GROMACS .gro file of C-alpha atoms in nm:
model
  317
    1UNK     CA    1  -0.164  -1.437  -1.002
    2UNK     CA    2  -0.254  -1.635  -0.690
    3UNK     CA    3  -0.128  -1.548  -0.342
    4UNK     CA    4   0.184  -1.733  -0.234
    5UNK     CA    5   0.167  -2.009   0.027
    6UNK     CA    6  -0.093  -2.262   0.138
    7UNK     CA    7  -0.352  -2.000   0.237
    8UNK     CA    8  -0.433  -1.633   0.273
    9UNK     CA    9  -0.684  -1.436   0.477
   10UNK     CA   10  -0.950  -1.196   0.359
   11UNK     CA   11  -1.274  -1.016   0.432
   12UNK     CA   12  -1.584  -1.089   0.226
   13UNK     CA   13  -1.952  -1.010   0.183
   14UNK     CA   14  -2.203  -1.278   0.088
   15UNK     CA   15  -2.490  -1.221  -0.154
   16UNK     CA   16  -2.718  -1.134   0.139
   17UNK     CA   17  -2.476  -0.864   0.257
   18UNK     CA   18  -2.337  -1.055   0.554
   19UNK     CA   19  -1.969  -0.976   0.608
   20UNK     CA   20  -1.717  -1.225   0.742
   21UNK     CA   21  -1.348  -1.311   0.765
   22UNK     CA   22  -1.249  -1.599   0.541
   23UNK     CA   23  -0.964  -1.837   0.474
   24UNK     CA   24  -0.857  -1.840   0.107
   25UNK     CA   25  -0.723  -2.159  -0.051
   26UNK     CA   26  -0.699  -2.222  -0.427
   27UNK     CA   27  -0.968  -1.972  -0.522
   28UNK     CA   28  -1.212  -2.092  -0.257
   29UNK     CA   29  -1.310  -1.926   0.070
   30UNK     CA   30  -1.397  -2.083   0.403
   31UNK     CA   31  -1.614  -1.868   0.627
   32UNK     CA   32  -1.444  -1.858   0.967
   33UNK     CA   33  -1.770  -1.784   1.147
   34UNK     CA   34  -1.844  -2.056   1.397
   35UNK     CA   35  -1.487  -2.191   1.412
   36UNK     CA   36  -1.421  -2.034   1.749
   37UNK     CA   37  -1.178  -1.787   1.594
   38UNK     CA   38  -1.216  -1.408   1.626
   39UNK     CA   39  -1.479  -1.250   1.402
   40UNK     CA   40  -1.278  -0.994   1.201
   41UNK     CA   41  -0.937  -0.999   1.038
   42UNK     CA   42  -0.820  -0.723   1.273
   43UNK     CA   43  -0.917  -0.935   1.572
   44UNK     CA   44  -0.741  -1.233   1.415
   45UNK     CA   45  -0.425  -1.025   1.375
   46UNK     CA   46  -0.444  -0.920   1.742
   47UNK     CA   47  -0.398  -1.285   1.842
   48UNK     CA   48  -0.182  -1.381   1.545
   49UNK     CA   49   0.064  -1.614   1.718
   50UNK     CA   50  -0.222  -1.836   1.836
   51UNK     CA   51  -0.440  -1.790   1.526
   52UNK     CA   52  -0.183  -1.870   1.257
   53UNK     CA   53  -0.142  -2.243   1.338
   54UNK     CA   54  -0.520  -2.281   1.366
   55UNK     CA   55  -0.563  -2.128   1.020
   56UNK     CA   56  -0.300  -2.366   0.887
   57UNK     CA   57  -0.491  -2.660   1.036
   58UNK     CA   58  -0.820  -2.549   0.879
   59UNK     CA   59  -0.654  -2.500   0.541
   60UNK     CA   60  -0.491  -2.844   0.551
   61UNK     CA   61  -0.808  -3.022   0.669
   62UNK     CA   62  -1.013  -2.889   0.380
   63UNK     CA   63  -1.345  -2.966   0.551
   64UNK     CA   64  -1.620  -2.721   0.636
   65UNK     CA   65  -1.821  -2.497   0.405
   66UNK     CA   66  -1.622  -2.351   0.115
   67UNK     CA   67  -1.747  -2.096  -0.139
   68UNK     CA   68  -1.601  -1.990  -0.472
   69UNK     CA   69  -1.462  -1.639  -0.485
   70UNK     CA   70  -1.695  -1.560  -0.776
   71UNK     CA   71  -1.993  -1.575  -0.542
   72UNK     CA   72  -1.855  -1.321  -0.296
   73UNK     CA   73  -1.766  -0.953  -0.285
   74UNK     CA   74  -1.405  -0.911  -0.179
   75UNK     CA   75  -1.376  -0.637   0.081
   76UNK     CA   76  -1.062  -0.457   0.202
   77UNK     CA   77  -0.881  -0.735   0.389
   78UNK     CA   78  -0.845  -0.536   0.712
   79UNK     CA   79  -0.983  -0.222   0.876
   80UNK     CA   80  -0.678  -0.047   1.021
   81UNK     CA   81  -0.693   0.209   1.298
   82UNK     CA   82  -0.380   0.378   1.164
   83UNK     CA   83  -0.212   0.407   0.825
   84UNK     CA   84   0.152   0.512   0.810
   85UNK     CA   85   0.274   0.608   0.464
   86UNK     CA   86   0.635   0.628   0.358
   87UNK     CA   87   0.712   0.910   0.117
   88UNK     CA   88   1.006   0.936  -0.119
   89UNK     CA   89   1.123   0.582  -0.042
   90UNK     CA   90   1.215   0.459  -0.390
   91UNK     CA   91   1.526   0.616  -0.532
   92UNK     CA   92   1.428   0.618  -0.900
   93UNK     CA   93   1.072   0.730  -0.826
   94UNK     CA   94   1.188   1.037  -0.633
   95UNK     CA   95   1.432   1.134  -0.907
   96UNK     CA   96   1.160   1.101  -1.174
   97UNK     CA   97   0.914   1.311  -0.971
   98UNK     CA   98   1.174   1.581  -0.913
   99UNK     CA   99   1.202   1.621  -1.289
  100UNK     CA  100   0.826   1.598  -1.349
  101UNK     CA  101   0.746   1.861  -1.081
  102UNK     CA  102   1.018   2.108  -1.177
  103UNK     CA  103   0.907   2.466  -1.208
  104UNK     CA  104   0.888   2.612  -1.562
  105UNK     CA  105   1.137   2.881  -1.461
  106UNK     CA  106   1.387   2.633  -1.309
  107UNK     CA  107   1.717   2.704  -1.491
  108UNK     CA  108   1.851   2.351  -1.429
  109UNK     CA  109   1.846   2.087  -1.701
  110UNK     CA  110   1.667   1.755  -1.636
  111UNK     CA  111   2.009   1.591  -1.606
  112UNK     CA  112   2.117   1.841  -1.340
  113UNK     CA  113   1.795   1.784  -1.144
  114UNK     CA  114   1.846   1.407  -1.161
  115UNK     CA  115   2.204   1.437  -1.039
  116UNK     CA  116   2.115   1.670  -0.751
  117UNK     CA  117   1.817   1.455  -0.646
  118UNK     CA  118   2.029   1.138  -0.657
  119UNK     CA  119   2.278   1.305  -0.423
  120UNK     CA  120   1.991   1.402  -0.193
  121UNK     CA  121   1.874   1.038  -0.184
  122UNK     CA  122   2.224   0.926  -0.094
  123UNK     CA  123   2.229   1.181   0.186
  124UNK     CA  124   1.891   1.065   0.318
  125UNK     CA  125   2.007   0.704   0.322
  126UNK     CA  126   2.325   0.799   0.507
  127UNK     CA  127   2.133   1.004   0.765
  128UNK     CA  128   1.894   0.707   0.814
  129UNK     CA  129   1.577   0.916   0.847
  130UNK     CA  130   1.273   0.783   0.660
  131UNK     CA  131   0.993   1.026   0.574
  132UNK     CA  132   0.655   0.905   0.706
  133UNK     CA  133   0.314   1.072   0.716
  134UNK     CA  134  -0.035   0.968   0.825
  135UNK     CA  135  -0.317   0.842   0.602
  136UNK     CA  136  -0.688   0.811   0.676
  137UNK     CA  137  -0.862   0.471   0.701
  138UNK     CA  138  -1.167   0.632   0.536
  139UNK     CA  139  -0.971   0.645   0.207
  140UNK     CA  140  -0.962   0.263   0.184
  141UNK     CA  141  -1.170   0.074  -0.070
  142UNK     CA  142  -1.182  -0.286  -0.186
  143UNK     CA  143  -0.938  -0.447  -0.430
  144UNK     CA  144  -1.197  -0.463  -0.709
  145UNK     CA  145  -1.402  -0.152  -0.628
  146UNK     CA  146  -1.420   0.166  -0.833
  147UNK     CA  147  -1.191   0.456  -0.752
  148UNK     CA  148  -1.410   0.766  -0.756
  149UNK     CA  149  -1.217   1.080  -0.848
  150UNK     CA  150  -1.372   1.401  -0.708
  151UNK     CA  151  -1.450   1.682  -0.950
  152UNK     CA  152  -1.181   1.907  -0.801
  153UNK     CA  153  -0.901   1.657  -0.878
  154UNK     CA  154  -0.733   1.746  -1.207
  155UNK     CA  155  -0.430   1.514  -1.198
  156UNK     CA  156  -0.515   1.172  -1.047
  157UNK     CA  157  -0.215   0.941  -1.043
  158UNK     CA  158  -0.135   0.587  -0.929
  159UNK     CA  159   0.118   0.465  -0.670
  160UNK     CA  160   0.124   0.088  -0.621
  161UNK     CA  161   0.286  -0.007  -0.289
  162UNK     CA  162   0.377  -0.300  -0.070
  163UNK     CA  163   0.187  -0.272   0.259
  164UNK     CA  164   0.308  -0.437   0.579
  165UNK     CA  165   0.029  -0.538   0.818
  166UNK     CA  166   0.100  -0.525   1.190
  167UNK     CA  167   0.022  -0.818   1.419
  168UNK     CA  168   0.198  -0.773   1.751
  169UNK     CA  169   0.179  -0.416   1.888
  170UNK     CA  170   0.505  -0.232   1.832
  171UNK     CA  171   0.641   0.058   2.032
  172UNK     CA  172   1.008   0.156   2.032
  173UNK     CA  173   1.119  -0.171   1.874
  174UNK     CA  174   1.462  -0.213   1.719
  175UNK     CA  175   1.516  -0.277   1.350
  176UNK     CA  176   1.625  -0.633   1.437
  177UNK     CA  177   1.292  -0.693   1.615
  178UNK     CA  178   1.066  -0.508   1.374
  179UNK     CA  179   0.971  -0.786   1.131
  180UNK     CA  180   0.853  -0.999   1.424
  181UNK     CA  181   0.568  -0.748   1.452
  182UNK     CA  182   0.463  -0.781   1.086
  183UNK     CA  183   0.196  -1.050   1.055
  184UNK     CA  184   0.123  -1.024   0.683
  185UNK     CA  185   0.159  -0.824   0.364
  186UNK     CA  186  -0.091  -0.694   0.113
  187UNK     CA  187  -0.114  -0.454  -0.182
  188UNK     CA  188  -0.211  -0.087  -0.158
  189UNK     CA  189  -0.255   0.168  -0.435
  190UNK     CA  190  -0.195   0.514  -0.294
  191UNK     CA  191  -0.389   0.717  -0.552
  192UNK     CA  192  -0.274   1.079  -0.548
  193UNK     CA  193  -0.410   1.413  -0.669
  194UNK     CA  194  -0.079   1.544  -0.799
  195UNK     CA  195  -0.184   1.908  -0.825
  196UNK     CA  196  -0.269   1.910  -0.453
  197UNK     CA  197   0.059   1.766  -0.319
  198UNK     CA  198   0.236   2.101  -0.281
  199UNK     CA  199   0.071   2.410  -0.133
  200UNK     CA  200   0.140   2.684  -0.384
  201UNK     CA  201  -0.019   2.941  -0.151
  202UNK     CA  202   0.208   2.841   0.141
  203UNK     CA  203   0.531   2.694   0.002
  204UNK     CA  204   0.697   2.721   0.341
  205UNK     CA  205   0.441   2.472   0.479
  206UNK     CA  206   0.527   2.210   0.217
  207UNK     CA  207   0.301   1.916   0.131
  208UNK     CA  208  -0.075   1.875   0.172
  209UNK     CA  209  -0.121   1.501   0.224
  210UNK     CA  210  -0.481   1.536   0.348
  211UNK     CA  211  -0.615   1.675   0.024
  212UNK     CA  212  -0.383   1.498  -0.217
  213UNK     CA  213  -0.418   1.140  -0.090
  214UNK     CA  214  -0.720   1.088   0.134
  215UNK     CA  215  -1.036   1.118  -0.075
  216UNK     CA  216  -1.273   0.823  -0.022
  217UNK     CA  217  -1.170   0.522  -0.240
  218UNK     CA  218  -0.819   0.665  -0.297
  219UNK     CA  219  -0.654   0.364  -0.127
  220UNK     CA  220  -0.754   0.035  -0.290
  221UNK     CA  221  -0.636  -0.241  -0.057
  222UNK     CA  222  -0.594  -0.616  -0.102
  223UNK     CA  223  -0.708  -0.856  -0.223
  224UNK     CA  224  -0.581  -1.063   0.072
  225UNK     CA  225  -0.352  -1.073   0.373
  226UNK     CA  226  -0.067  -1.312   0.297
  227UNK     CA  227   0.117  -1.427   0.611
  228UNK     CA  228   0.470  -1.290   0.621
  229UNK     CA  229   0.611  -1.642   0.656
  230UNK     CA  230   0.488  -1.716   0.301
  231UNK     CA  231   0.612  -1.394   0.140
  232UNK     CA  232   0.987  -1.431   0.183
  233UNK     CA  233   1.213  -1.128   0.162
  234UNK     CA  234   0.998  -0.811   0.139
  235UNK     CA  235   1.301  -0.636  -0.004
  236UNK     CA  236   1.300  -0.857  -0.314
  237UNK     CA  237   0.947  -0.849  -0.457
  238UNK     CA  238   0.825  -0.744  -0.801
  239UNK     CA  239   0.578  -0.453  -0.815
  240UNK     CA  240   0.379  -0.413  -1.137
  241UNK     CA  241   0.094  -0.181  -1.233
  242UNK     CA  242  -0.085  -0.160  -1.565
  243UNK     CA  243  -0.345   0.085  -1.692
  244UNK     CA  244  -0.572  -0.057  -1.961
  245UNK     CA  245  -0.320  -0.337  -2.010
  246UNK     CA  246  -0.011  -0.117  -2.054
  247UNK     CA  247   0.258  -0.155  -1.788
  248UNK     CA  248   0.372   0.168  -1.624
  249UNK     CA  249   0.523   0.051  -1.296
  250UNK     CA  250   0.750  -0.253  -1.327
  251UNK     CA  251   1.009  -0.244  -1.051
  252UNK     CA  252   1.159  -0.436  -0.759
  253UNK     CA  253   1.132  -0.348  -0.392
  254UNK     CA  254   1.512  -0.364  -0.402
  255UNK     CA  255   1.497   0.004  -0.505
  256UNK     CA  256   1.358   0.102  -0.163
  257UNK     CA  257   1.583   0.337   0.031
  258UNK     CA  258   1.451   0.211   0.367
  259UNK     CA  259   1.327  -0.146   0.402
  260UNK     CA  260   1.023  -0.270   0.591
  261UNK     CA  261   1.215  -0.340   0.913
  262UNK     CA  262   1.366   0.009   0.919
  263UNK     CA  263   1.028   0.174   0.851
  264UNK     CA  264   0.846  -0.022   1.123
  265UNK     CA  265   1.121   0.049   1.375
  266UNK     CA  266   1.135   0.418   1.283
  267UNK     CA  267   0.758   0.465   1.311
  268UNK     CA  268   0.749   0.280   1.641
  269UNK     CA  269   0.988   0.528   1.801
  270UNK     CA  270   0.714   0.794   1.784
  271UNK     CA  271   0.388   0.600   1.760
  272UNK     CA  272   0.242   0.278   1.895
  273UNK     CA  273   0.163   0.044   1.607
  274UNK     CA  274  -0.149  -0.164   1.668
  275UNK     CA  275  -0.278  -0.493   1.522
  276UNK     CA  276  -0.419  -0.433   1.176
  277UNK     CA  277  -0.231  -0.109   1.120
  278UNK     CA  278  -0.074  -0.058   0.779
  279UNK     CA  279   0.277   0.055   0.692
  280UNK     CA  280   0.282   0.158   0.326
  281UNK     CA  281   0.638   0.137   0.202
  282UNK     CA  282   0.633   0.388  -0.083
  283UNK     CA  283   0.586   0.367  -0.456
  284UNK     CA  284   0.844   0.265  -0.716
  285UNK     CA  285   0.920   0.449  -1.038
  286UNK     CA  286   0.666   0.470  -1.318
  287UNK     CA  287   0.392   0.702  -1.198
  288UNK     CA  288   0.168   0.895  -1.434
  289UNK     CA  289   0.355   1.221  -1.386
  290UNK     CA  290   0.668   1.054  -1.517
  291UNK     CA  291   0.489   0.917  -1.824
  292UNK     CA  292   0.280   1.229  -1.889
  293UNK     CA  293  -0.029   1.009  -1.868
  294UNK     CA  294  -0.274   1.055  -1.578
  295UNK     CA  295  -0.588   0.862  -1.491
  296UNK     CA  296  -0.908   0.923  -1.688
  297UNK     CA  297  -1.269   0.813  -1.656
  298UNK     CA  298  -1.305   0.444  -1.742
  299UNK     CA  299  -0.937   0.355  -1.704
  300UNK     CA  300  -0.870   0.020  -1.537
  301UNK     CA  301  -0.569  -0.017  -1.308
  302UNK     CA  302  -0.436  -0.364  -1.235
  303UNK     CA  303  -0.171  -0.402  -0.967
  304UNK     CA  304   0.026  -0.705  -0.857
  305UNK     CA  305   0.311  -0.778  -0.619
  306UNK     CA  306   0.495  -1.109  -0.605
  307UNK     CA  307   0.299  -1.359  -0.397
  308UNK     CA  308   0.021  -1.117  -0.298
  309UNK     CA  309  -0.229  -1.159  -0.581
  310UNK     CA  310  -0.382  -0.894  -0.806
  311UNK     CA  311  -0.612  -0.598  -0.749
  312UNK     CA  312  -0.819  -0.435  -1.025
  313UNK     CA  313  -0.991  -0.096  -1.003
  314UNK     CA  314  -1.183   0.115  -1.252
  315UNK     CA  315  -1.163   0.495  -1.248
  316UNK     CA  316  -1.494   0.682  -1.223
  317UNK     CA  317  -1.505   1.060  -1.252
   0.00000   0.00000   0.00000
């Protein structure tokens, strides 16, 4: 699945190890070094309004030195300073996890848990309060790199997500203004150690996002940054993840409780979003806990989102 639109943007390493930002057109890459444009994708995003038409001109001209993707290593398409992750943002996903995580001594039936969790989701939507936590940039790995599961992780799970990439800085922006600050979209897989999500020793504290989600390589990112103008409605994209060829997540972003604009606006009320920052929008239904099938050594995850390409990662334990 190719990225949507006339071009995309990525980060690459040549055979000699040199890293560079590149323009992607029809499976070929143009090294942007020497074009007078900023050196990294994050720097390009920081001047996005001026950069975007210049990228369009280079893509249309077709001249310069182009290299096939096969001759390059595809790196994470951006190095963010901040990662904001939306939890419990897909209605069906939250309901499924509530059932999967129920305590063995819970007297409620699965149907009762589903009904109560659905009511909770309705209440959250009415109160208009997304749930957002912080991720570590050190967890990011490339779209085709191995995901290395540490020996302490017993229940590694997948969470394919749409990621919004910030261009213009955003602080205290309205929901109506928020999408003007999103330069591009990409794919993120928020791999999670399920057994570490909840602190059994301190239930009053709640969730442990540091341990459960931030091991190195636990956030495959990319392959590319697709300009938001080419993506269309971020609330109507297809999210699909397979493991060894079997589809487990196959859902639309329509199931999000809070859309991209609401998330960006909400985050910006507390934090200052910077160029290159990521807003992960949550994972749809179909995680391993729901299926009773978690990741094992040698498994291959393949994730795609409409118009954003495909990422492929092997599990190494």
